[in-house]
Coordinates of C-alpha atoms in Angstrom, one line a residue:
Chain S
M1 CA -32.8 -27.9 18.4
E2 CA -32.4 -24.7 20.4
L3 CA -28.9 -23.7 19.0
V4 CA -30.0 -23.3 15.4
N5 CA -33.3 -21.5 16.3
P6 CA -32.6 -17.8 15.9
G7 CA -34.2 -15.5 18.4
I8 CA -36.2 -12.6 17.0
G9 CA -35.0 -10.2 19.6
L10 CA -31.3 -10.9 18.8
I11 CA -32.0 -10.6 15.1
I12 CA -33.5 -7.2 15.5
W13 CA -30.8 -6.0 17.9
T14 CA -28.0 -7.3 15.7
A15 CA -29.6 -5.6 12.6
I16 CA -30.0 -2.3 14.4
T17 CA -26.5 -2.4 16.0
F18 CA -24.7 -3.5 12.8
I19 CA -26.4 -0.9 10.6
I20 CA -25.8 1.9 13.1
V21 CA -22.2 0.9 13.5
L22 CA -21.9 0.7 9.7
L23 CA -23.4 4.1 9.1
L24 CA -21.4 5.8 11.9
L25 CA -18.1 4.2 11.0
R26 CA -18.7 5.0 7.3
K27 CA -19.2 8.6 8.1
F28 CA -16.6 9.1 10.8
A29 CA -14.0 6.4 10.2
W30 CA -14.0 4.6 6.8
N31 CA -14.5 7.5 4.5
P32 CA -11.8 9.7 6.2
I33 CA -9.5 6.7 6.5
M34 CA -9.9 5.6 2.9
E35 CA -9.5 9.2 1.8
G36 CA -6.4 9.7 4.0
L37 CA -4.9 6.5 2.7
R38 CA -5.6 7.5 -0.9
Q39 CA -4.0 10.9 -0.3
R40 CA -1.0 9.4 1.3
E41 CA -0.5 6.8 -1.5
D42 CA -0.9 9.6 -4.0
F43 CA 1.6 11.6 -2.2
I44 CA 4.1 8.7 -2.0
D45 CA 3.6 8.0 -5.7
E46 CA 4.0 11.6 -6.6
S47 CA 7.1 11.9 -4.4
I48 CA 8.7 8.8 -6.0
R49 CA 7.8 10.1 -9.5
A50 CA 9.3 13.5 -8.6
A51 CA 12.4 11.9 -7.3
E52 CA 12.7 9.9 -10.5
N53 CA 12.2 13.0 -12.5
A54 CA 14.8 14.9 -10.5
K55 CA 17.2 12.0 -11.1
A56 CA 16.6 12.0 -14.8
E57 CA 16.9 15.8 -14.9
M58 CA 20.1 15.6 -13.0
A59 CA 21.5 13.1 -15.5
N60 CA 20.3 15.3 -18.3
L61 CA 22.0 18.3 -16.7
R62 CA 25.2 16.3 -16.2
A63 CA 25.1 15.2 -19.8
E64 CA 24.4 18.8 -20.9
N65 CA 27.3 20.0 -18.8
E66 CA 29.5 17.4 -20.2
R67 CA 28.5 18.4 -23.7
L68 CA 29.1 22.1 -23.0
L69 CA 32.5 21.3 -21.6
D70 CA 33.3 19.2 -24.6
E71 CA 32.2 22.0 -26.8
A72 CA 34.2 24.5 -24.9
R73 CA 37.2 22.3 -25.1
A74 CA 36.8 21.9 -28.9
E75 CA 36.4 25.7 -29.2
R76 CA 39.5 26.3 -27.3
E77 CA 41.4 23.9 -29.5
R78 CA 40.1 25.5 -32.6
I79 CA 40.9 29.0 -31.4
I80 CA 44.4 28.0 -30.4
R81 CA 44.9 26.3 -33.8
E82 CA 43.6 29.3 -35.6
A83 CA 45.8 31.6 -33.6
N84 CA 48.8 29.5 -34.3
V85 CA 48.0 29.6 -38.0
A86 CA 47.4 33.3 -37.9
A87 CA 50.7 33.9 -36.1
K88 CA 52.6 31.7 -38.5
N89 CA 51.0 33.6 -41.4
L90 CA 51.8 36.9 -39.8
I91 CA 55.4 35.9 -39.3
E92 CA 55.7 34.5 -42.9
E93 CA 54.2 37.7 -44.2
A94 CA 56.5 39.9 -42.1
K95 CA 59.4 37.8 -43.2
G96 CA 58.5 38.1 -46.8
E97 CA 57.9 41.8 -46.5
A98 CA 61.2 42.3 -44.8
Q99 CA 63.0 40.3 -47.4
K100 CA 61.4 42.3 -50.2
Q101 CA 62.3 45.5 -48.4
A102 CA 65.9 44.3 -48.0
Q103 CA 66.0 43.2 -51.6
R104 CA 64.7 46.6 -52.7
Q105 CA 67.2 48.5 -50.6
L106 CA 70.0 46.2 -51.8
D107 CA 68.9 46.8 -55.4
E108 CA 68.8 50.5 -54.9
A109 CA 72.2 50.5 -53.2
R110 CA 73.6 48.5 -56.1
I111 CA 72.2 51.0 -58.6
A112 CA 73.6 53.9 -56.6
I113 CA 76.9 52.2 -56.3
N114 CA 77.0 51.6 -60.1
T115 CA 76.1 55.1 -60.9
E116 CA 78.7 56.4 -58.4
K117 CA 81.3 54.0 -59.9
Q118 CA 80.5 55.2 -63.5
A119 CA 80.8 58.8 -62.4
A120 CA 84.0 58.1 -60.6
L121 CA 85.5 56.1 -63.5
A122 CA 84.5 58.9 -65.9
D123 CA 86.2 61.4 -63.6
V124 CA 89.3 59.2 -63.3
K125 CA 89.4 58.8 -67.1
R126 CA 89.1 62.5 -67.6
Q127 CA 91.9 63.2 -65.0
V128 CA 94.2 60.5 -66.5
A129 CA 93.7 62.1 -69.9
Q130 CA 94.5 65.4 -68.5
L131 CA 97.5 64.2 -66.6
S132 CA 98.7 62.3 -69.7
L133 CA 98.5 65.4 -71.8
E134 CA 100.4 67.4 -69.2
I135 CA 103.1 64.7 -69.0
A136 CA 103.3 64.4 -72.7
E137 CA 103.7 68.1 -73.0
K138 CA 106.3 68.2 -70.4
L139 CA 108.2 65.3 -72.0
L140 CA 108.0 66.8 -75.4
R141 CA 109.2 70.1 -74.1
R142 CA 112.2 68.4 -72.6
E143 CA 113.0 66.1 -75.4
L144 CA 112.7 68.5 -78.3
S145 CA 114.7 71.2 -76.7
N146 CA 117.7 70.6 -79.1
E147 CA 118.1 70.2 -82.8
S148 CA 119.6 66.8 -82.8
A149 CA 116.8 65.3 -80.8
Q150 CA 114.2 66.7 -83.1
K151 CA 116.1 65.2 -86.0
A152 CA 116.4 61.9 -84.4
L153 CA 112.7 61.7 -83.8
V154 CA 111.9 62.6 -87.3
Q155 CA 114.5 60.0 -88.3
D156 CA 112.8 57.5 -86.2
Y157 CA 109.3 58.2 -87.6
V158 CA 110.7 58.0 -91.1
S159 CA 112.4 54.7 -90.5
N160 CA 109.3 53.3 -89.0
L161 CA 107.4 54.2 -92.0
N162 CA 110.0 52.5 -94.2
V163 CA 109.6 49.2 -92.3
Q164 CA 106.0 49.2 -93.0
Chain H
M1 CA 20.7 -20.7 25.8
K2 CA 17.9 -18.7 27.3
V3 CA 15.2 -20.7 25.5
S4 CA 16.6 -24.1 26.6
E5 CA 16.9 -22.8 30.2
T6 CA 13.3 -21.7 30.1
A7 CA 12.2 -25.0 28.6
Q8 CA 14.1 -26.9 31.4
Y9 CA 12.5 -24.7 34.0
L10 CA 9.0 -25.3 32.5
C11 CA 9.6 -29.0 32.4
K12 CA 10.5 -29.0 36.1
V13 CA 7.5 -27.0 37.0
L14 CA 5.3 -29.3 35.0
K15 CA 6.7 -32.4 36.6
I16 CA 6.2 -31.0 40.1
S17 CA 2.7 -29.8 39.5
L18 CA 1.8 -33.1 37.9
L19 CA 3.0 -35.0 40.9
V20 CA 1.2 -32.7 43.3
V21 CA -2.0 -32.9 41.3
L22 CA -1.7 -36.7 41.1
L23 CA -1.3 -37.0 44.8
L24 CA -4.1 -34.6 45.6
G25 CA -6.3 -36.3 43.0
L26 CA -5.6 -39.8 44.3
N27 CA -6.1 -39.0 47.9
T28 CA -8.8 -36.4 48.2
A29 CA -10.4 -35.9 44.9
K30 CA -14.1 -36.0 44.7
V31 CA -14.8 -32.9 42.8
S32 CA -18.4 -32.2 42.3
A33 CA -19.9 -29.8 39.9
A34 CA -19.8 -26.6 41.9
S35 CA -23.1 -25.0 40.8
S36 CA -25.5 -27.9 40.9
E37 CA -26.0 -29.3 44.3
G38 CA -27.4 -32.8 44.3
E39 CA -28.0 -32.9 40.6
P40 CA -25.5 -35.0 38.6
F41 CA -23.2 -33.0 36.4
S42 CA -24.3 -32.9 32.8
A43 CA -21.6 -31.7 30.4
G44 CA -24.2 -31.2 27.6
D45 CA -26.4 -28.9 29.7
M46 CA -23.4 -26.9 31.0
I47 CA -22.0 -26.4 27.5
L48 CA -25.4 -25.5 26.0
H49 CA -25.9 -23.1 28.8
H50 CA -22.6 -21.4 28.1
I51 CA -22.9 -21.0 24.4
S52 CA -26.6 -19.9 24.4
D53 CA -28.0 -16.5 25.1
A54 CA -29.2 -15.4 28.6
H55 CA -31.0 -12.6 30.2
E56 CA -28.3 -12.1 32.8
W57 CA -24.6 -12.0 32.6
H58 CA -23.3 -14.6 34.9
F59 CA -19.6 -14.2 36.0
W60 CA -19.4 -16.3 39.1
D61 CA -21.8 -17.8 41.7
G62 CA -22.6 -15.9 44.8
P63 CA -23.4 -12.3 45.5
Y64 CA -22.5 -9.7 42.9
G65 CA -21.4 -12.4 40.5
T66 CA -24.3 -11.8 38.1
L67 CA -25.1 -8.8 36.0
Y68 CA -28.8 -8.6 35.5
L69 CA -29.8 -7.2 32.1
P70 CA -32.9 -5.4 31.1
V71 CA -35.9 -7.4 29.8
I72 CA -38.0 -5.8 27.1
L73 CA -41.2 -7.6 26.1
Y74 CA -43.9 -6.8 23.6
S75 CA -47.3 -8.6 23.4
Q76 CA -50.4 -7.6 21.6
D77 CA -52.6 -7.3 24.6
R78 CA -50.1 -5.9 27.2
G79 CA -48.0 -3.7 24.9
L80 CA -44.4 -2.9 25.7
E81 CA -43.0 -3.9 29.1
A82 CA -39.5 -3.4 30.5
F83 CA -38.0 -4.5 33.8
M84 CA -34.7 -6.0 35.0
S85 CA -34.2 -9.7 34.7
S86 CA -33.3 -9.8 38.5
R87 CA -37.1 -9.9 39.0
F88 CA -37.0 -13.6 37.8
Y89 CA -34.8 -14.6 40.7
N90 CA -35.5 -14.8 44.4
D91 CA -32.9 -14.2 47.2
N92 CA -31.6 -17.7 46.8
H93 CA -31.0 -17.2 43.1
E94 CA -33.8 -19.5 42.1
L95 CA -36.1 -18.9 39.2
V96 CA -39.5 -17.5 40.0
S97 CA -42.2 -16.1 37.8
Y98 CA -42.8 -12.4 37.6
N99 CA -45.8 -10.4 36.4
G100 CA -47.2 -13.3 34.5
Y101 CA -43.9 -14.2 32.8
Q102 CA -41.4 -17.0 33.6
I103 CA -38.1 -18.1 32.2
N104 CA -38.1 -21.6 30.8
H105 CA -34.7 -22.9 29.6
G106 CA -33.5 -19.4 29.0
H107 CA -36.6 -18.3 27.1
I108 CA -39.2 -15.9 28.5
E109 CA -42.7 -17.3 28.3
R110 CA -46.1 -16.2 29.5
V111 CA -47.3 -18.3 32.4
G112 CA -50.6 -19.3 30.9
G113 CA -49.2 -19.6 27.4
G114 CA -49.6 -17.1 24.6
D115 CA -47.4 -15.0 22.2
V116 CA -44.8 -12.6 23.5
L117 CA -42.0 -10.9 21.6
D118 CA -38.7 -10.9 23.5
L119 CA -36.7 -7.8 22.7
S120 CA -34.5 -7.9 25.8
I121 CA -31.0 -6.7 26.0
T122 CA -29.6 -10.1 26.4
K123 CA -26.1 -11.1 27.2
N124 CA -25.3 -11.3 23.4
V125 CA -26.9 -7.9 22.8
A126 CA -25.0 -6.3 25.6
S127 CA -21.8 -7.9 24.4
M128 CA -22.5 -6.8 20.9
L129 CA -23.3 -3.2 22.0
L130 CA -20.0 -3.3 23.9
S131 CA -18.1 -4.3 20.7
A132 CA -20.0 -1.6 18.8
V133 CA -18.8 1.0 21.2
L134 CA -15.3 -0.4 21.1
M135 CA -15.3 -0.2 17.3
L136 CA -16.6 3.3 17.3
I137 CA -14.0 4.5 19.8
I138 CA -11.1 2.6 18.1
F139 CA -11.8 3.6 14.6
S140 CA -13.0 7.2 15.1
S141 CA -9.8 7.8 17.1
I142 CA -7.8 6.4 14.2
A143 CA -9.7 8.3 11.7
S144 CA -8.8 11.6 13.4
R145 CA -5.2 10.9 12.5
Y146 CA -6.1 10.7 8.9
K147 CA -8.2 13.9 9.0
K148 CA -5.5 16.0 10.6
G149 CA -2.4 15.5 8.5
A150 CA -3.3 13.1 5.8
V151 CA 0.3 12.7 4.8
S152 CA 1.9 11.4 8.0
A153 CA 3.3 8.1 9.0
P154 CA 1.0 5.8 11.0
K155 CA 1.5 5.7 14.7
G156 CA 0.4 3.4 17.6
L157 CA -2.9 1.6 17.1
Q158 CA -3.1 3.1 13.6
S159 CA 0.0 1.2 12.5
F160 CA -1.5 -2.1 13.7
L161 CA -4.9 -1.5 12.0
E162 CA -3.9 0.3 8.9
P163 CA -2.2 -2.8 7.3
I164 CA -5.4 -4.7 7.9
I165 CA -7.5 -2.0 6.3
V166 CA -5.2 -1.9 3.4
F167 CA -5.2 -5.7 3.2
I168 CA -9.0 -5.7 3.0
R169 CA -8.9 -3.1 0.3
D170 CA -6.1 -4.5 -1.8
D171 CA -6.4 -8.2 -1.3
I172 CA -10.1 -8.8 -0.6
A173 CA -12.1 -6.0 -2.2
R174 CA -10.1 -5.0 -5.2
P175 CA -9.3 -8.4 -6.8
N176 CA -12.7 -9.8 -6.1
I177 CA -15.0 -6.8 -6.9
G178 CA -12.9 -5.0 -9.5
H179 CA -12.9 -1.2 -10.0
K180 CA -16.3 -0.8 -8.3
Y181 CA -14.9 -1.9 -5.0
R182 CA -15.0 1.6 -3.5
R183 CA -18.7 1.6 -2.7
F184 CA -18.5 -1.7 -0.8
M185 CA -15.5 -0.8 1.3
P186 CA -17.3 0.6 4.3
F187 CA -19.5 -2.5 4.6
L188 CA -16.6 -4.9 4.1
L189 CA -14.5 -3.1 6.7
T190 CA -17.3 -2.9 9.2
L191 CA -18.1 -6.6 8.6
F192 CA -14.6 -7.8 9.0
F193 CA -13.9 -5.9 12.2
F194 CA -17.4 -6.6 13.7
I195 CA -16.9 -10.3 13.3
W196 CA -13.3 -10.3 14.4
I197 CA -13.9 -8.2 17.5
N198 CA -16.9 -10.2 18.5
N199 CA -15.0 -13.5 17.9
I200 CA -12.2 -12.3 20.2
L201 CA -14.6 -10.9 22.8
G202 CA -16.4 -14.3 22.8
L203 CA -13.1 -16.0 23.7
L204 CA -12.8 -14.1 27.0
P205 CA -13.8 -16.1 30.0
G206 CA -17.4 -15.4 30.9
A207 CA -18.1 -13.5 27.7
A208 CA -21.0 -13.9 25.4
N209 CA -20.9 -16.1 22.3
V210 CA -22.1 -13.5 19.9
T211 CA -20.8 -14.7 16.5
G212 CA -21.6 -18.2 17.5
N213 CA -25.2 -17.4 17.7
I214 CA -27.2 -18.1 14.6
A215 CA -29.3 -15.0 14.9
V216 CA -26.3 -12.8 14.5
T217 CA -24.8 -14.7 11.6
L218 CA -28.2 -14.8 10.0
V219 CA -28.4 -11.0 10.1
L220 CA -24.9 -10.6 8.7
A221 CA -25.6 -13.1 5.9
A222 CA -29.0 -11.4 5.2
I223 CA -27.3 -8.0 4.7
V224 CA -24.8 -9.6 2.3
F225 CA -27.7 -11.2 0.5
I226 CA -29.6 -7.9 0.3
I227 CA -26.5 -5.9 -1.0
T228 CA -25.7 -8.6 -3.5
T229 CA -29.3 -8.7 -4.8
F230 CA -29.7 -5.0 -5.1
S231 CA -26.4 -4.3 -6.7
G232 CA -26.9 -7.1 -9.2
T233 CA -26.4 -5.9 -12.8
K234 CA -28.2 -7.0 -15.9
E235 CA -25.3 -9.4 -16.5
Y236 CA -25.7 -10.9 -13.1
W237 CA -29.4 -11.7 -13.5
G238 CA -28.8 -12.7 -17.1
H239 CA -26.2 -15.1 -15.8
I240 CA -28.7 -16.6 -13.4
F241 CA -31.8 -16.9 -15.6
N242 CA -30.1 -17.2 -19.0
T243 CA -26.8 -18.8 -18.2
P244 CA -24.5 -18.4 -21.2
G245 CA -22.9 -21.5 -22.7
V246 CA -25.8 -23.8 -21.6
P247 CA -27.9 -25.7 -24.2
W248 CA -31.3 -24.0 -24.8
W249 CA -33.4 -27.0 -23.7
L250 CA -31.8 -26.9 -20.2
K251 CA -33.2 -23.4 -19.8
T252 CA -36.6 -23.8 -21.3
V253 CA -37.9 -27.4 -21.6
L254 CA -36.0 -28.7 -18.6
P255 CA -35.1 -25.6 -16.7
I256 CA -32.5 -27.1 -14.4
M257 CA -29.9 -24.4 -14.8
P258 CA -32.1 -21.4 -13.9
I259 CA -33.4 -23.4 -10.9
V260 CA -29.9 -24.3 -9.7
E261 CA -28.6 -20.8 -10.2
F262 CA -31.7 -19.4 -8.5
I263 CA -31.2 -21.6 -5.4
G264 CA -27.5 -20.6 -5.5
I265 CA -28.6 -17.0 -4.7
F266 CA -29.8 -18.2 -1.4
T267 CA -27.3 -21.0 -0.6
K268 CA -24.4 -18.6 -0.8
P269 CA -25.5 -16.4 2.1
F270 CA -26.9 -19.4 3.9
S271 CA -23.4 -21.0 3.8
L272 CA -22.0 -17.8 5.2
M273 CA -24.4 -17.9 8.1
V274 CA -23.8 -21.6 8.9
R275 CA -20.0 -21.4 8.5
L276 CA -19.4 -18.6 11.0
F277 CA -22.0 -19.9 13.5
A278 CA -20.7 -23.5 13.3
N279 CA -17.0 -22.6 13.5
I280 CA -17.3 -20.3 16.5
T281 CA -19.8 -22.5 18.4
A282 CA -17.7 -25.6 17.7
G283 CA -14.6 -23.9 19.1
H284 CA -16.5 -23.0 22.3
I285 CA -17.9 -26.5 22.6
I286 CA -14.5 -28.1 22.3
I287 CA -12.9 -25.9 25.0
L288 CA -15.9 -26.4 27.3
S289 CA -15.8 -30.1 26.7
L290 CA -12.2 -30.3 27.6
F291 CA -12.9 -28.6 30.9
S292 CA -16.0 -30.8 31.4
L293 CA -13.7 -33.8 31.4
I294 CA -12.5 -32.8 34.8
F295 CA -16.0 -33.0 36.1
I296 CA -16.9 -36.1 34.2
F297 CA -14.0 -38.0 35.6
Q298 CA -14.5 -36.3 38.9
S299 CA -10.8 -36.0 39.4
V300 CA -8.4 -33.0 39.5
A301 CA -5.8 -35.3 38.0
V302 CA -7.4 -34.8 34.6
S303 CA -7.0 -31.0 34.8
P304 CA -3.4 -30.7 33.5
I305 CA -4.4 -32.6 30.4
S306 CA -7.6 -30.6 30.0
V307 CA -5.8 -27.3 30.5
A308 CA -3.0 -28.3 28.1
F309 CA -5.5 -29.2 25.4
A310 CA -7.7 -26.2 26.1
T311 CA -4.7 -23.9 25.9
F312 CA -3.9 -25.3 22.5
M313 CA -7.5 -24.9 21.5
Y314 CA -7.5 -21.4 22.7
F315 CA -4.6 -20.5 20.4
L316 CA -6.3 -22.3 17.6
E317 CA -9.5 -20.3 18.3
L318 CA -7.6 -17.0 18.3
F319 CA -6.5 -17.9 14.8
V320 CA -10.0 -19.1 13.8
A321 CA -11.4 -15.8 15.1
L322 CA -9.3 -14.0 12.5
L323 CA -9.7 -16.6 9.8
Q324 CA -13.5 -16.7 10.0
A325 CA -13.7 -12.9 9.8
Y326 CA -11.4 -13.0 6.8
I327 CA -13.4 -15.8 5.1
F328 CA -16.8 -14.1 5.7
T329 CA -15.5 -10.9 4.3
L330 CA -13.7 -12.5 1.4
L331 CA -16.8 -14.5 0.3
A332 CA -19.0 -11.4 0.7
A333 CA -16.6 -9.5 -1.5
M334 CA -16.7 -12.4 -4.1
Y335 CA -20.5 -12.4 -4.1
F336 CA -20.5 -8.6 -4.6
G337 CA -18.0 -9.0 -7.3
G338 CA -20.2 -11.5 -9.1
A339 CA -23.1 -9.2 -8.8
V340 CA -21.4 -6.1 -10.2
E341 CA -19.3 -7.8 -12.8
E342 CA -19.6 -6.4 -16.3
H343 CA -17.7 -7.1 -19.4
H344 CA -18.9 -4.4 -21.8
H345 CA -19.6 -0.7 -21.8
E346 CA -16.3 0.3 -20.2
E347 CA -16.9 4.1 -20.7
H348 CA -20.4 4.0 -19.5
E349 CA -19.5 2.2 -16.4
K350 CA -16.8 4.6 -15.4
V351 CA -19.2 7.6 -15.6
E352 CA -21.7 5.6 -13.6
E353 CA -19.2 4.7 -11.0
A354 CA -18.1 8.3 -10.6
Q355 CA -21.7 9.3 -10.0
V356 CA -22.3 6.6 -7.5
D357 CA -19.1 7.6 -5.6
K358 CA -20.2 11.1 -5.5
A359 CA -23.7 10.1 -4.2
L360 CA -22.1 8.0 -1.5
V361 CA -19.8 10.7 -0.3

C-alpha cells in the first residue's frame, strides 16, 4: 500500500526542516519567551507579595497608631488625675496653713488682750484705792470736824465691841 | 431576535437553492469528472492522488494552474541531479520521460530500472518549508516582545499564542515530566506548533497533506523515541529490564516482562506515528469522499448534501487539527516524564538539573 510506505526524501527533508526549526526557535523564540514569561510571573508574584506586605504593614501601622493614641489618652487621664490630686492637696495644705496662721494670730491676740486687761485692771484697782483713800480722807475730815461727832463715833465703835 | 431572523433568512436561501439545484440537476445534469476525459471517474484514485505527495503543486487545470517544484535525484552512477518537474510534462500536460527518468504513479523511476534516491522538494516538503518559515516569522516576532520589556502585558498575536504556550508548559510539560520539564520545553513547543500549523495548512483547499503523510509522522515519532531513549535514567531502564513488583521467574526463567517492556519502548512512538497519520489522512479522505459523491451520482443535486456534510467535517477537522497536536505533544511529554522519573536522590537531582539548564542556555 502506497499510503503507509514512507518516502526516503520526505523523511530526510522533514528531519532537516524540523531540527532546523527546533534549533532556531529554541534560540530565537522559546528561550526568550520562556525567560520573559518567567520574569513576568516572578514580577507578578513579587508585586502581589509586596501588596500583601504593604497591606499587613498598613494594618500594623494602624494598630500601632491606635495603641499610641490609647497610650496618649491614658497618659492624659493620668496627668489630669494627678494634677487634680495635686491641686486638692495644695488647697488643703494652704487651707491648713491659713487656719494655723489664723489660730496662732488669734492666740497671740488673746494673750495680748489678757495682758492688757490685767494691766488695765491693776491700774483700775490702784486708782480705785487711791480714790477711796482720798474720799475717805475727805469724809473723815468733814465728819470729825466737831467734838460731838468724834464722840459719837467712838461711842459707836465701843458699842459694837460690846455686842460682840 | 437577530438570530432567529438570520435563521429564517438562511432557511429561505437554502430552500430556494435546493429547488434550483434540483431543477438543474433533473433537467441538465450529466456532470462528468472534469479532469479525466473519457476515463470513468474513480473516487479512490482521485482521493489517493489528493492525499499523497506530488512533484508539482496542482491548483487548477489549465495554464498557470500548476506550480512545478524542483526535482533532486541521487544515484550511484549518475550522482546528484536537479531539474524542474515541468520537464516531465509536455505541452498538453501529459507525462513524458526526461533524461532517463519517468514518473510512475507519482514516483520517479529510472526508465530501464535501477536504484535512485528521490530527494525532491515535493509538494509536502514545500508546504512544510512554508510552515517552517511561518513559524519562524510568527514566533520570532512574538519573542521580540519578551526581549524588549519582559514585564509588559501581551498584545496582538502574542495574547493569542501566549496562553497556548503557558498551557503547554503548565498543563502538558509540568504535570507529566515533573521538575525537569524545562529542558524539554523547546521541543514540545516546536512539536505542538509544527503539527498544528501543518494540520491547519493541510485543510486549505489545494494544500499538501503534510501531517497525513507517514514519513512526516515517522520522523516526529522517531525524534520522540530518540529523546526518550537518551534521557532515560537508571530507574527508567531498571523499570524496563527489572520491573519492580514482578515475580523473579517472570524476569529470568520466563522473561515475559522484559520482552513486553522492551517492545513497549518501540510501540509507544509507533502509536504516535500511526495516530497522527491516520487521523489526518482519514479526515481528508472523508471530506474528499463526500465531494466524490457528486461525481459518483453524476448529479449536481447531491451537492447540497455533500457540501453540508463536508462543512460539518471541516469544522470537525479544524478541531481534530488542534486535538491531534495536543495529543501528540501530551503523549511525548508523558514518555519523557517516564524516562526522567526518579524517586530518590532529590538533592543530587537538583544540582544536576541546574547544570543541565546552564548547559542548554
